[in-house]
Amino acid sequence: MAKKSKTTNNTAVSVGSKKLKTNLTMENFTILRGILKKNLQRDSKKKFIQPPGTIQIDDVQIDEGINRINNLTQELCDTIMHNGSAVLKIPSRSNKNIIYDQTLDLLLLGNKLTSKNLLSLTSVIDTTRLMRVLELVYELLSKDIHATKREIFYGDVNLFQDQKNSDASIEDVSTILKTTRNSTHIVASAKGTAIGRLRIKDKNDIIDLEGLGSGGWTISPMLDNIEILESDAEFILVLEKDAAMIRLSEARWWRKFPCIILTGKGAADMATRMFLKRINKVLNLPTFALMDSDPYGHYIYSVYLRGSKRLSYESPFLATPNMHLLGVLSKDLAEYNIPANCRIAMNKQDNKRLDEMLNEDFVKNNKKWSADLRLMKKLKVKAEIQALSAHGFEFLTESYLPNKIESGDWI
């Protein structure tokens, strides 16, 4: 593990009317961490209390997962023996049952239920698929192995017919068992990577994320096998694009500015979000996001921050509510003099997503975020992170990011 040093990066760059002054040292980062320390301590000590009207989901061990399956199937068998039929109560995952809890700052699943009769012709296909997934989960837990969603589909192709059907049953099984999908040992193919000042343990293997070359560590979907060992990082930086990761990786940016860097390579998969949540919680570090200056970049940030509606039942295990949006902000386009030929006119899909974001309660409650999105709507343009390279390939690493962090210019 790299030792902390007093590395200094002194630059003074003029961009339009904005003069960038960066004099970042380890002491600067310690001060920055102190600025956020109060909120971080509050968040780390805050005990999660399930809000009324929402479903409580647990991250359980193998024995408990098996026990929950046994109890569920025994209850269904007993009911069928006594009544000749049984009704399966499944938490509704519709948008109407998604609750934004302002206190926790999370999207959560409400407690409304849908009913499926196991012996009814109208629901026999859905319930048969669901019970097949339950059977496969039982096998995975009993053998302590993992399977991808694609493997679950191929576990009974004729029954599922399409992977979207097996995927829906997987999510239903998680909510019925009131546990995370990670606890069912069904994983999605992970695409995220991480690099920087962190050592982890994957079963018996010790992995130093500083010593894996330019590619970094491919985040494992089997996070129940991962243990956080140590880190001397001062903050976490999450990147939307792999292109930005390549730029920071080539510059070995975490050596000058002690951090852990992650990217979900676009919309983040569950493993990337869960890994971020874990290191944020375990290491208690300030966490920042660098996204494209467009409605989808802001949406991806919101999913890291609040959770997604589709997986709202897992938000406590996937969302990182104390994460800050460092850039690229709409106001940065003028402040950093991004050329007109690097800005792109927004299309109908962009405007639709932008209006949806502006209508979200968690955006309305954040004045700086709402103001930046309204500015985007007024300007009618968007820009990618790579637009910063109009001022040189090293502008992102040597000027933009240091200046944004030192000045505290984030949402």
GROMACS .gro file of C-alpha atoms in nm:
model
  411
    1MET     CA    1   0.000   0.000   0.000
    2ALA     CA    2   0.136   0.336  -0.099
    3LYS     CA    3   0.233   0.563   0.188
    4LYS     CA    4   0.089   0.910   0.223
    5SER     CA    5   0.317   1.179   0.096
    6LYS     CA    6   0.317   1.556   0.067
    7THR     CA    7   0.284   1.556  -0.310
    8THR     CA    8   0.210   1.900  -0.444
    9ASN     CA    9   0.061   1.993  -0.779
   10ASN     CA   10   0.105   2.363  -0.856
   11THR     CA   11  -0.065   2.504  -1.162
   12ALA     CA   12  -0.219   2.830  -1.274
   13VAL     CA   13  -0.423   2.809  -1.591
   14SER     CA   14  -0.641   3.076  -1.748
   15VAL     CA   15  -0.955   2.950  -1.919
   16GLY     CA   16  -1.173   3.230  -2.048
   17SER     CA   17  -1.257   3.456  -1.756
   18LYS     CA   18  -1.178   3.183  -1.502
   19LYS     CA   19  -0.825   3.154  -1.367
   20LEU     CA   20  -0.759   2.814  -1.222
   21LYS     CA   21  -0.529   2.803  -0.924
   22THR     CA   22  -0.439   2.465  -0.788
   23ASN     CA   23  -0.196   2.409  -0.505
   24LEU     CA   24  -0.312   2.069  -0.387
   25THR     CA   25  -0.123   1.887  -0.113
   26MET     CA   26  -0.210   1.606   0.124
   27GLU     CA   27  -0.291   1.879   0.379
   28ASN     CA   28  -0.552   2.018   0.136
   29PHE     CA   29  -0.724   1.684   0.120
   30THR     CA   30  -0.717   1.651   0.497
   31ILE     CA   31  -0.884   1.991   0.523
   32LEU     CA   32  -1.141   1.891   0.262
   33ARG     CA   33  -1.214   1.575   0.451
   34GLY     CA   34  -1.257   1.784   0.764
   35ILE     CA   35  -1.515   2.000   0.585
   36LEU     CA   36  -1.723   1.690   0.516
   37LYS     CA   37  -1.632   1.507   0.838
   38LYS     CA   38  -1.938   1.620   1.030
   39ASN     CA   39  -2.179   1.483   0.771
   40LEU     CA   40  -1.975   1.165   0.725
   41GLN     CA   41  -1.975   1.094   1.099
   42ARG     CA   42  -2.346   1.159   1.114
   43ASP     CA   43  -2.412   0.921   0.827
   44SER     CA   44  -2.185   0.646   0.960
   45LYS     CA   45  -2.345   0.652   1.305
   46LYS     CA   46  -2.700   0.680   1.173
   47LYS     CA   47  -2.882   0.353   1.225
   48PHE     CA   48  -3.105   0.253   0.938
   49ILE     CA   49  -3.462   0.247   1.065
   50GLN     CA   50  -3.715   0.104   0.824
   51PRO     CA   51  -3.968   0.377   0.741
   52PRO     CA   52  -4.336   0.287   0.797
   53GLY     CA   53  -4.510   0.163   0.485
   54THR     CA   54  -4.199   0.013   0.323
   55ILE     CA   55  -4.066  -0.341   0.283
   56GLN     CA   56  -3.762  -0.433   0.492
   57ILE     CA   57  -3.494  -0.616   0.296
   58ASP     CA   58  -3.199  -0.792   0.462
   59ASP     CA   59  -2.858  -0.900   0.337
   60VAL     CA   60  -2.851  -1.252   0.484
   61GLN     CA   61  -2.605  -1.538   0.521
   62ILE     CA   62  -2.647  -1.869   0.337
   63ASP     CA   63  -2.810  -2.055   0.628
   64GLU     CA   64  -3.070  -1.783   0.675
   65GLY     CA   65  -3.143  -1.776   0.300
   66ILE     CA   66  -3.203  -2.151   0.297
   67ASN     CA   67  -3.416  -2.121   0.610
   68ARG     CA   68  -3.637  -1.857   0.448
   69ILE     CA   69  -3.691  -2.075   0.141
   70ASN     CA   70  -3.779  -2.375   0.360
   71ASN     CA   71  -4.027  -2.171   0.563
   72LEU     CA   72  -4.192  -2.028   0.251
   73THR     CA   73  -4.233  -2.363   0.074
   74GLN     CA   74  -4.353  -2.535   0.392
   75GLU     CA   75  -4.614  -2.267   0.445
   76LEU     CA   76  -4.737  -2.299   0.085
   77CYS     CA   77  -4.757  -2.680   0.111
   78ASP     CA   78  -4.951  -2.661   0.439
   79THR     CA   79  -5.194  -2.411   0.291
   80ILE     CA   80  -5.255  -2.627  -0.016
   81MET     CA   81  -5.312  -2.936   0.203
   82HIS     CA   82  -5.570  -2.752   0.414
   83ASN     CA   83  -5.738  -2.531   0.152
   84GLY     CA   84  -5.672  -2.705  -0.178
   85SER     CA   85  -5.490  -2.396  -0.306
   86ALA     CA   86  -5.250  -2.123  -0.197
   87VAL     CA   87  -5.198  -1.757  -0.274
   88LEU     CA   88  -4.848  -1.614  -0.304
   89LYS     CA   89  -4.814  -1.256  -0.184
   90ILE     CA   90  -4.550  -1.065  -0.382
   91PRO     CA   91  -4.438  -0.706  -0.306
   92SER     CA   92  -4.543  -0.484  -0.598
   93ARG     CA   93  -4.250  -0.332  -0.789
   94SER     CA   94  -4.466  -0.086  -0.984
   95ASN     CA   95  -4.379   0.285  -0.991
   96LYS     CA   96  -4.683   0.357  -0.773
   97ASN     CA   97  -4.524   0.155  -0.494
   98ILE     CA   98  -4.189   0.338  -0.505
   99ILE     CA   99  -4.147   0.576  -0.211
  100TYR     CA  100  -3.893   0.855  -0.181
  101ASP     CA  101  -3.798   0.884   0.185
  102GLN     CA  102  -3.666   1.235   0.243
  103THR     CA  103  -3.514   1.154   0.583
  104LEU     CA  104  -3.303   0.867   0.449
  105ASP     CA  105  -3.273   1.034   0.109
  106LEU     CA  106  -3.345   0.702  -0.062
  107LEU     CA  107  -3.593   0.546  -0.303
  108LEU     CA  108  -3.760   0.255  -0.121
  109LEU     CA  109  -4.018  -0.013  -0.201
  110GLY     CA  110  -4.360   0.034  -0.045
  111ASN     CA  111  -4.554  -0.245   0.127
  112LYS     CA  112  -4.828  -0.292  -0.134
  113LEU     CA  113  -4.865  -0.655  -0.240
  114THR     CA  114  -4.988  -0.840  -0.547
  115SER     CA  115  -5.143  -1.185  -0.523
  116LYS     CA  116  -5.084  -1.489  -0.741
  117ASN     CA  117  -5.281  -1.809  -0.696
  118LEU     CA  118  -5.049  -2.107  -0.736
  119LEU     CA  119  -5.322  -2.326  -0.883
  120SER     CA  120  -5.494  -2.070  -1.105
  121LEU     CA  121  -5.474  -2.090  -1.485
  122THR     CA  122  -5.434  -1.711  -1.506
  123SER     CA  123  -5.111  -1.713  -1.305
  124VAL     CA  124  -4.983  -2.069  -1.341
  125ILE     CA  125  -4.702  -1.975  -1.582
  126ASP     CA  126  -4.575  -1.689  -1.363
  127THR     CA  127  -4.588  -1.894  -1.044
  128THR     CA  128  -4.421  -2.195  -1.209
  129ARG     CA  129  -4.136  -1.973  -1.328
  130LEU     CA  130  -4.106  -1.819  -0.985
  131MET     CA  131  -4.094  -2.158  -0.810
  132ARG     CA  132  -3.831  -2.278  -1.059
  133VAL     CA  133  -3.610  -1.979  -0.976
  134LEU     CA  134  -3.665  -2.049  -0.607
  135GLU     CA  135  -3.551  -2.407  -0.667
  136LEU     CA  136  -3.236  -2.287  -0.845
  137VAL     CA  137  -3.159  -2.038  -0.567
  138TYR     CA  138  -3.189  -2.319  -0.314
  139GLU     CA  139  -2.938  -2.523  -0.514
  140LEU     CA  140  -2.692  -2.232  -0.536
  141LEU     CA  141  -2.708  -2.162  -0.164
  142SER     CA  142  -2.681  -2.529  -0.070
  143LYS     CA  143  -2.366  -2.565  -0.282
  144ASP     CA  144  -2.233  -2.217  -0.193
  145ILE     CA  145  -2.181  -2.126  -0.558
  146HIS     CA  146  -2.297  -1.839  -0.779
  147ALA     CA  147  -2.476  -1.819  -1.113
  148THR     CA  148  -2.535  -1.538  -1.359
  149LYS     CA  149  -2.882  -1.428  -1.462
  150ARG     CA  150  -2.811  -1.577  -1.803
  151GLU     CA  151  -2.736  -1.915  -1.644
  152ILE     CA  152  -3.066  -1.901  -1.458
  153PHE     CA  153  -3.245  -1.845  -1.789
  154TYR     CA  154  -3.071  -2.149  -1.936
  155GLY     CA  155  -3.173  -2.346  -1.629
  156ASP     CA  156  -3.512  -2.390  -1.797
  157VAL     CA  157  -3.525  -2.221  -2.139
  158ASN     CA  158  -3.856  -2.377  -2.241
  159LEU     CA  159  -4.025  -2.254  -1.926
  160PHE     CA  160  -3.881  -1.901  -1.923
  161GLN     CA  161  -3.896  -1.854  -2.304
  162ASP     CA  162  -3.726  -1.513  -2.274
  163GLN     CA  163  -3.464  -1.387  -2.026
  164LYS     CA  164  -3.682  -1.094  -1.928
  165ASN     CA  165  -3.921  -1.350  -1.773
  166SER     CA  166  -3.650  -1.520  -1.566
  167ASP     CA  167  -3.509  -1.179  -1.467
  168ALA     CA  168  -3.852  -1.070  -1.341
  169SER     CA  169  -3.884  -1.393  -1.141
  170ILE     CA  170  -3.539  -1.338  -0.990
  171GLU     CA  171  -3.646  -0.997  -0.860
  172ASP     CA  172  -3.976  -1.137  -0.735
  173VAL     CA  173  -3.792  -1.412  -0.545
  174SER     CA  174  -3.567  -1.153  -0.377
  175THR     CA  175  -3.864  -0.947  -0.261
  176ILE     CA  176  -4.063  -1.253  -0.146
  177LEU     CA  177  -3.766  -1.372   0.061
  178LYS     CA  178  -3.711  -1.009   0.169
  179THR     CA  179  -3.343  -1.025   0.089
  180THR     CA  180  -3.094  -0.878  -0.156
  181ARG     CA  181  -3.022  -1.048  -0.487
  182ASN     CA  182  -2.662  -1.079  -0.369
  183SER     CA  183  -2.793  -1.307  -0.092
  184THR     CA  184  -2.956  -1.537  -0.350
  185HIS     CA  185  -2.615  -1.591  -0.516
  186ILE     CA  186  -2.755  -1.481  -0.853
  187VAL     CA  187  -2.524  -1.223  -1.006
  188ALA     CA  188  -2.524  -1.003  -1.314
  189SER     CA  189  -2.218  -0.984  -1.536
  190ALA     CA  190  -2.011  -0.702  -1.387
  191LYS     CA  191  -1.848  -0.441  -1.609
  192GLY     CA  192  -1.714  -0.188  -1.359
  193THR     CA  193  -1.347  -0.139  -1.269
  194ALA     CA  194  -1.163   0.012  -0.975
  195ILE     CA  195  -0.808   0.133  -0.925
  196GLY     CA  196  -0.612   0.326  -0.666
  197ARG     CA  197  -0.519   0.317  -0.300
  198LEU     CA  198  -0.703   0.013  -0.172
  199ARG     CA  199  -0.623  -0.343  -0.071
  200ILE     CA  200  -0.893  -0.609  -0.065
  201LYS     CA  201  -0.920  -0.982  -0.001
  202ASP     CA  202  -1.106  -1.213  -0.240
  203LYS     CA  203  -1.138  -1.536  -0.042
  204ASN     CA  204  -0.767  -1.627   0.003
  205ASP     CA  205  -0.624  -1.379  -0.249
  206ILE     CA  206  -0.490  -1.038  -0.143
  207ILE     CA  207  -0.537  -0.778  -0.418
  208ASP     CA  208  -0.364  -0.440  -0.424
  209LEU     CA  209  -0.552  -0.212  -0.660
  210GLU     CA  210  -0.239   0.000  -0.710
  211GLY     CA  211  -0.045  -0.291  -0.857
  212LEU     CA  212  -0.271  -0.412  -1.135
  213GLY     CA  213  -0.137  -0.205  -1.422
  214SER     CA  214  -0.345   0.042  -1.621
  215GLY     CA  215  -0.654  -0.179  -1.641
  216GLY     CA  216  -0.727  -0.187  -1.270
  217TRP     CA  217  -0.943  -0.445  -1.092
  218THR     CA  218  -1.259  -0.573  -1.257
  219ILE     CA  219  -1.519  -0.543  -0.983
  220SER     CA  220  -1.638  -0.890  -0.886
  221PRO     CA  221  -2.012  -0.961  -0.888
  222MET     CA  222  -1.950  -1.208  -0.603
  223LEU     CA  223  -1.910  -0.937  -0.342
  224ASP     CA  224  -1.994  -1.172  -0.056
  225ASN     CA  225  -1.639  -1.306  -0.109
  226ILE     CA  226  -1.477  -0.960  -0.093
  227GLU     CA  227  -1.329  -0.811   0.225
  228ILE     CA  228  -1.200  -0.454   0.252
  229LEU     CA  229  -0.854  -0.468   0.413
  230GLU     CA  230  -0.699  -0.120   0.415
  231SER     CA  231  -0.668   0.210   0.235
  232ASP     CA  232  -0.487   0.539   0.281
  233ALA     CA  233  -0.711   0.718   0.032
  234GLU     CA  234  -0.856   1.056   0.122
  235PHE     CA  235  -1.158   1.035  -0.109
  236ILE     CA  236  -1.340   0.823  -0.368
  237LEU     CA  237  -1.395   0.938  -0.727
  238VAL     CA  238  -1.663   0.775  -0.943
  239LEU     CA  239  -1.641   0.823  -1.319
  240GLU     CA  240  -1.922   0.772  -1.567
  241LYS     CA  241  -1.700   0.691  -1.863
  242ASP     CA  242  -1.421   0.442  -1.917
  243ALA     CA  243  -1.247   0.706  -2.132
  244ALA     CA  244  -1.205   0.923  -1.822
  245MET     CA  245  -1.075   0.621  -1.629
  246ILE     CA  246  -0.812   0.564  -1.898
  247ARG     CA  247  -0.700   0.926  -1.871
  248LEU     CA  248  -0.668   0.914  -1.489
  249SER     CA  249  -0.515   0.567  -1.496
  250GLU     CA  250  -0.245   0.665  -1.744
  251ALA     CA  251  -0.162   0.967  -1.528
  252ARG     CA  252  -0.151   0.745  -1.215
  253TRP     CA  253  -0.370   1.020  -1.071
  254TRP     CA  254  -0.426   0.845  -0.736
  255ARG     CA  255  -0.053   0.879  -0.659
  256LYS     CA  256  -0.068   1.261  -0.672
  257PHE     CA  257  -0.415   1.280  -0.524
  258PRO     CA  258  -0.470   0.986  -0.287
  259CYS     CA  259  -0.798   0.829  -0.387
  260ILE     CA  260  -0.986   0.524  -0.507
  261ILE     CA  261  -1.129   0.555  -0.859
  262LEU     CA  262  -1.427   0.360  -0.991
  263THR     CA  263  -1.619   0.351  -1.315
  264GLY     CA  264  -1.937   0.170  -1.410
  265LYS     CA  265  -1.862   0.237  -1.779
  266GLY     CA  266  -2.195   0.410  -1.830
  267ALA     CA  267  -2.502   0.310  -1.632
  268ALA     CA  268  -2.358   0.128  -1.333
  269ASP     CA  269  -2.429  -0.240  -1.273
  270MET     CA  270  -2.534  -0.368  -0.931
  271ALA     CA  271  -2.187  -0.493  -0.838
  272THR     CA  272  -2.027  -0.152  -0.901
  273ARG     CA  273  -2.294   0.027  -0.699
  274MET     CA  274  -2.275  -0.224  -0.415
  275PHE     CA  275  -1.894  -0.211  -0.407
  276LEU     CA  276  -1.903   0.170  -0.396
  277LYS     CA  277  -2.156   0.160  -0.113
  278ARG     CA  278  -1.935  -0.078   0.082
  279ILE     CA  279  -1.607   0.112   0.054
  280ASN     CA  280  -1.788   0.441   0.123
  281LYS     CA  281  -1.935   0.293   0.441
  282VAL     CA  282  -1.632   0.096   0.560
  283LEU     CA  283  -1.370   0.364   0.486
  284ASN     CA  284  -1.595   0.662   0.565
  285LEU     CA  285  -1.451   0.873   0.283
  286PRO     CA  286  -1.585   1.175   0.092
  287THR     CA  287  -1.722   1.049  -0.240
  288PHE     CA  288  -1.747   1.245  -0.565
  289ALA     CA  289  -1.890   1.174  -0.911
  290LEU     CA  290  -1.770   1.294  -1.250
  291MET     CA  291  -2.044   1.256  -1.512
  292ASP     CA  292  -2.124   1.390  -1.857
  293SER     CA  293  -2.303   1.724  -1.860
  294ASP     CA  294  -2.626   1.581  -1.995
  295PRO     CA  295  -2.958   1.450  -1.854
  296TYR     CA  296  -2.838   1.089  -1.862
  297GLY     CA  297  -2.518   1.173  -1.675
  298HIS     CA  298  -2.730   1.335  -1.403
  299TYR     CA  299  -2.963   1.034  -1.404
  300ILE     CA  300  -2.672   0.790  -1.362
  301TYR     CA  301  -2.550   1.002  -1.072
  302SER     CA  302  -2.900   0.989  -0.918
  303VAL     CA  303  -2.898   0.608  -0.935
  304TYR     CA  304  -2.566   0.595  -0.749
  305LEU     CA  305  -2.704   0.848  -0.503
  306ARG     CA  306  -3.065   0.745  -0.435
  307GLY     CA  307  -3.103   0.402  -0.593
  308SER     CA  308  -3.316   0.304  -0.892
  309LYS     CA  309  -3.691   0.258  -0.902
  310ARG     CA  310  -3.662  -0.094  -1.046
  311LEU     CA  311  -3.438  -0.207  -0.760
  312SER     CA  312  -3.580   0.024  -0.492
  313TYR     CA  313  -3.608  -0.271  -0.251
  314GLU     CA  314  -3.226  -0.288  -0.246
  315SER     CA  315  -3.154   0.085  -0.215
  316PRO     CA  316  -3.013   0.059   0.141
  317PHE     CA  317  -2.746  -0.176   0.002
  318LEU     CA  318  -2.682  -0.005  -0.332
  319ALA     CA  319  -2.722   0.370  -0.286
  320THR     CA  320  -2.460   0.616  -0.157
  321PRO     CA  321  -2.660   0.919  -0.032
  322ASN     CA  322  -2.354   1.121   0.080
  323MET     CA  323  -2.208   1.132  -0.272
  324HIS     CA  324  -2.142   1.470  -0.439
  325LEU     CA  325  -2.165   1.564  -0.807
  326LEU     CA  326  -1.830   1.721  -0.889
  327GLY     CA  327  -1.900   1.778  -1.259
  328VAL     CA  328  -1.930   1.826  -1.541
  329LEU     CA  329  -2.193   2.082  -1.438
  330SER     CA  330  -2.392   2.291  -1.685
  331LYS     CA  331  -2.238   2.607  -1.541
  332ASP     CA  332  -1.891   2.462  -1.607
  333LEU     CA  333  -1.944   2.494  -1.980
  334ALA     CA  334  -1.913   2.872  -1.952
  335GLU     CA  335  -1.678   2.885  -1.653
  336TYR     CA  336  -1.425   2.657  -1.824
  337ASN     CA  337  -1.489   2.803  -2.169
  338ILE     CA  338  -1.593   2.480  -2.340
  339PRO     CA  339  -1.596   2.563  -2.715
  340ALA     CA  340  -1.927   2.569  -2.900
  341ASN     CA  341  -1.810   2.291  -3.132
  342CYS     CA  342  -1.771   2.064  -2.827
  343ARG     CA  343  -2.131   2.121  -2.716
  344ILE     CA  344  -2.413   1.909  -2.857
  345ALA     CA  345  -2.775   2.014  -2.904
  346MET     CA  346  -3.013   1.810  -2.689
  347ASN     CA  347  -3.267   1.587  -2.865
  348LYS     CA  348  -3.622   1.487  -2.769
  349GLN     CA  349  -3.505   1.196  -2.555
  350ASP     CA  350  -3.264   1.426  -2.369
  351ASN     CA  351  -3.539   1.680  -2.302
  352LYS     CA  352  -3.776   1.408  -2.182
  353ARG     CA  353  -3.519   1.272  -1.939
  354LEU     CA  354  -3.436   1.626  -1.824
  355ASP     CA  355  -3.803   1.702  -1.749
  356GLU     CA  356  -3.832   1.372  -1.560
  357MET     CA  357  -3.527   1.462  -1.351
  358LEU     CA  358  -3.660   1.811  -1.273
  359ASN     CA  359  -3.985   1.654  -1.157
  360GLU     CA  360  -3.819   1.422  -0.905
  361ASP     CA  361  -3.865   1.517  -0.539
  362PHE     CA  362  -3.500   1.448  -0.456
  363VAL     CA  363  -3.397   1.701  -0.723
  364LYS     CA  364  -3.651   1.960  -0.613
  365ASN     CA  365  -3.514   1.933  -0.258
  366ASN     CA  366  -3.159   2.011  -0.378
  367LYS     CA  367  -3.149   2.376  -0.491
  368LYS     CA  368  -2.803   2.361  -0.650
  369TRP     CA  369  -2.887   2.047  -0.844
  370SER     CA  370  -3.221   2.183  -0.959
  371ALA     CA  371  -3.061   2.512  -1.066
  372ASP     CA  372  -2.794   2.336  -1.272
  373LEU     CA  373  -3.056   2.123  -1.450
  374ARG     CA  374  -3.269   2.431  -1.519
  375LEU     CA  375  -2.961   2.596  -1.670
  376MET     CA  376  -2.916   2.290  -1.891
  377LYS     CA  377  -3.276   2.325  -2.005
  378LYS     CA  378  -3.218   2.693  -2.080
  379LEU     CA  379  -2.894   2.632  -2.274
  380LYS     CA  380  -3.042   2.335  -2.463
  381VAL     CA  381  -2.696   2.182  -2.499
  382LYS     CA  382  -2.499   1.899  -2.344
  383ALA     CA  383  -2.131   1.802  -2.332
  384GLU     CA  384  -1.929   1.494  -2.250
  385ILE     CA  385  -1.641   1.479  -2.004
  386GLN     CA  386  -1.408   1.452  -2.303
  387ALA     CA  387  -1.507   1.806  -2.410
  388LEU     CA  388  -1.259   1.927  -2.148
  389SER     CA  389  -0.979   1.793  -2.369
  390ALA     CA  390  -1.040   2.093  -2.595
  391HIS     CA  391  -0.793   2.264  -2.358
  392GLY     CA  392  -0.546   1.975  -2.385
  393PHE     CA  393  -0.548   1.607  -2.300
  394GLU     CA  394  -0.408   1.671  -1.952
  395PHE     CA  395  -0.652   1.949  -1.863
  396LEU     CA  396  -0.888   1.705  -1.686
  397THR     CA  397  -0.620   1.560  -1.458
  398GLU     CA  398  -0.396   1.863  -1.402
  399SER     CA  399  -0.646   2.150  -1.388
  400TYR     CA  400  -1.017   2.071  -1.389
  401LEU     CA  401  -1.038   1.802  -1.120
  402PRO     CA  402  -0.783   1.960  -0.880
  403ASN     CA  403  -0.953   2.298  -0.911
  404LYS     CA  404  -1.303   2.158  -0.856
  405ILE     CA  405  -1.196   1.966  -0.547
  406GLU     CA  406  -0.986   2.244  -0.393
  407SER     CA  407  -1.257   2.506  -0.447
  408GLY     CA  408  -1.535   2.284  -0.314
  409ASP     CA  409  -1.732   2.342  -0.633
  410TRP     CA  410  -1.973   2.050  -0.625
  411ILE     CA  411  -2.340   1.968  -0.574
   0.00000   0.00000   0.00000
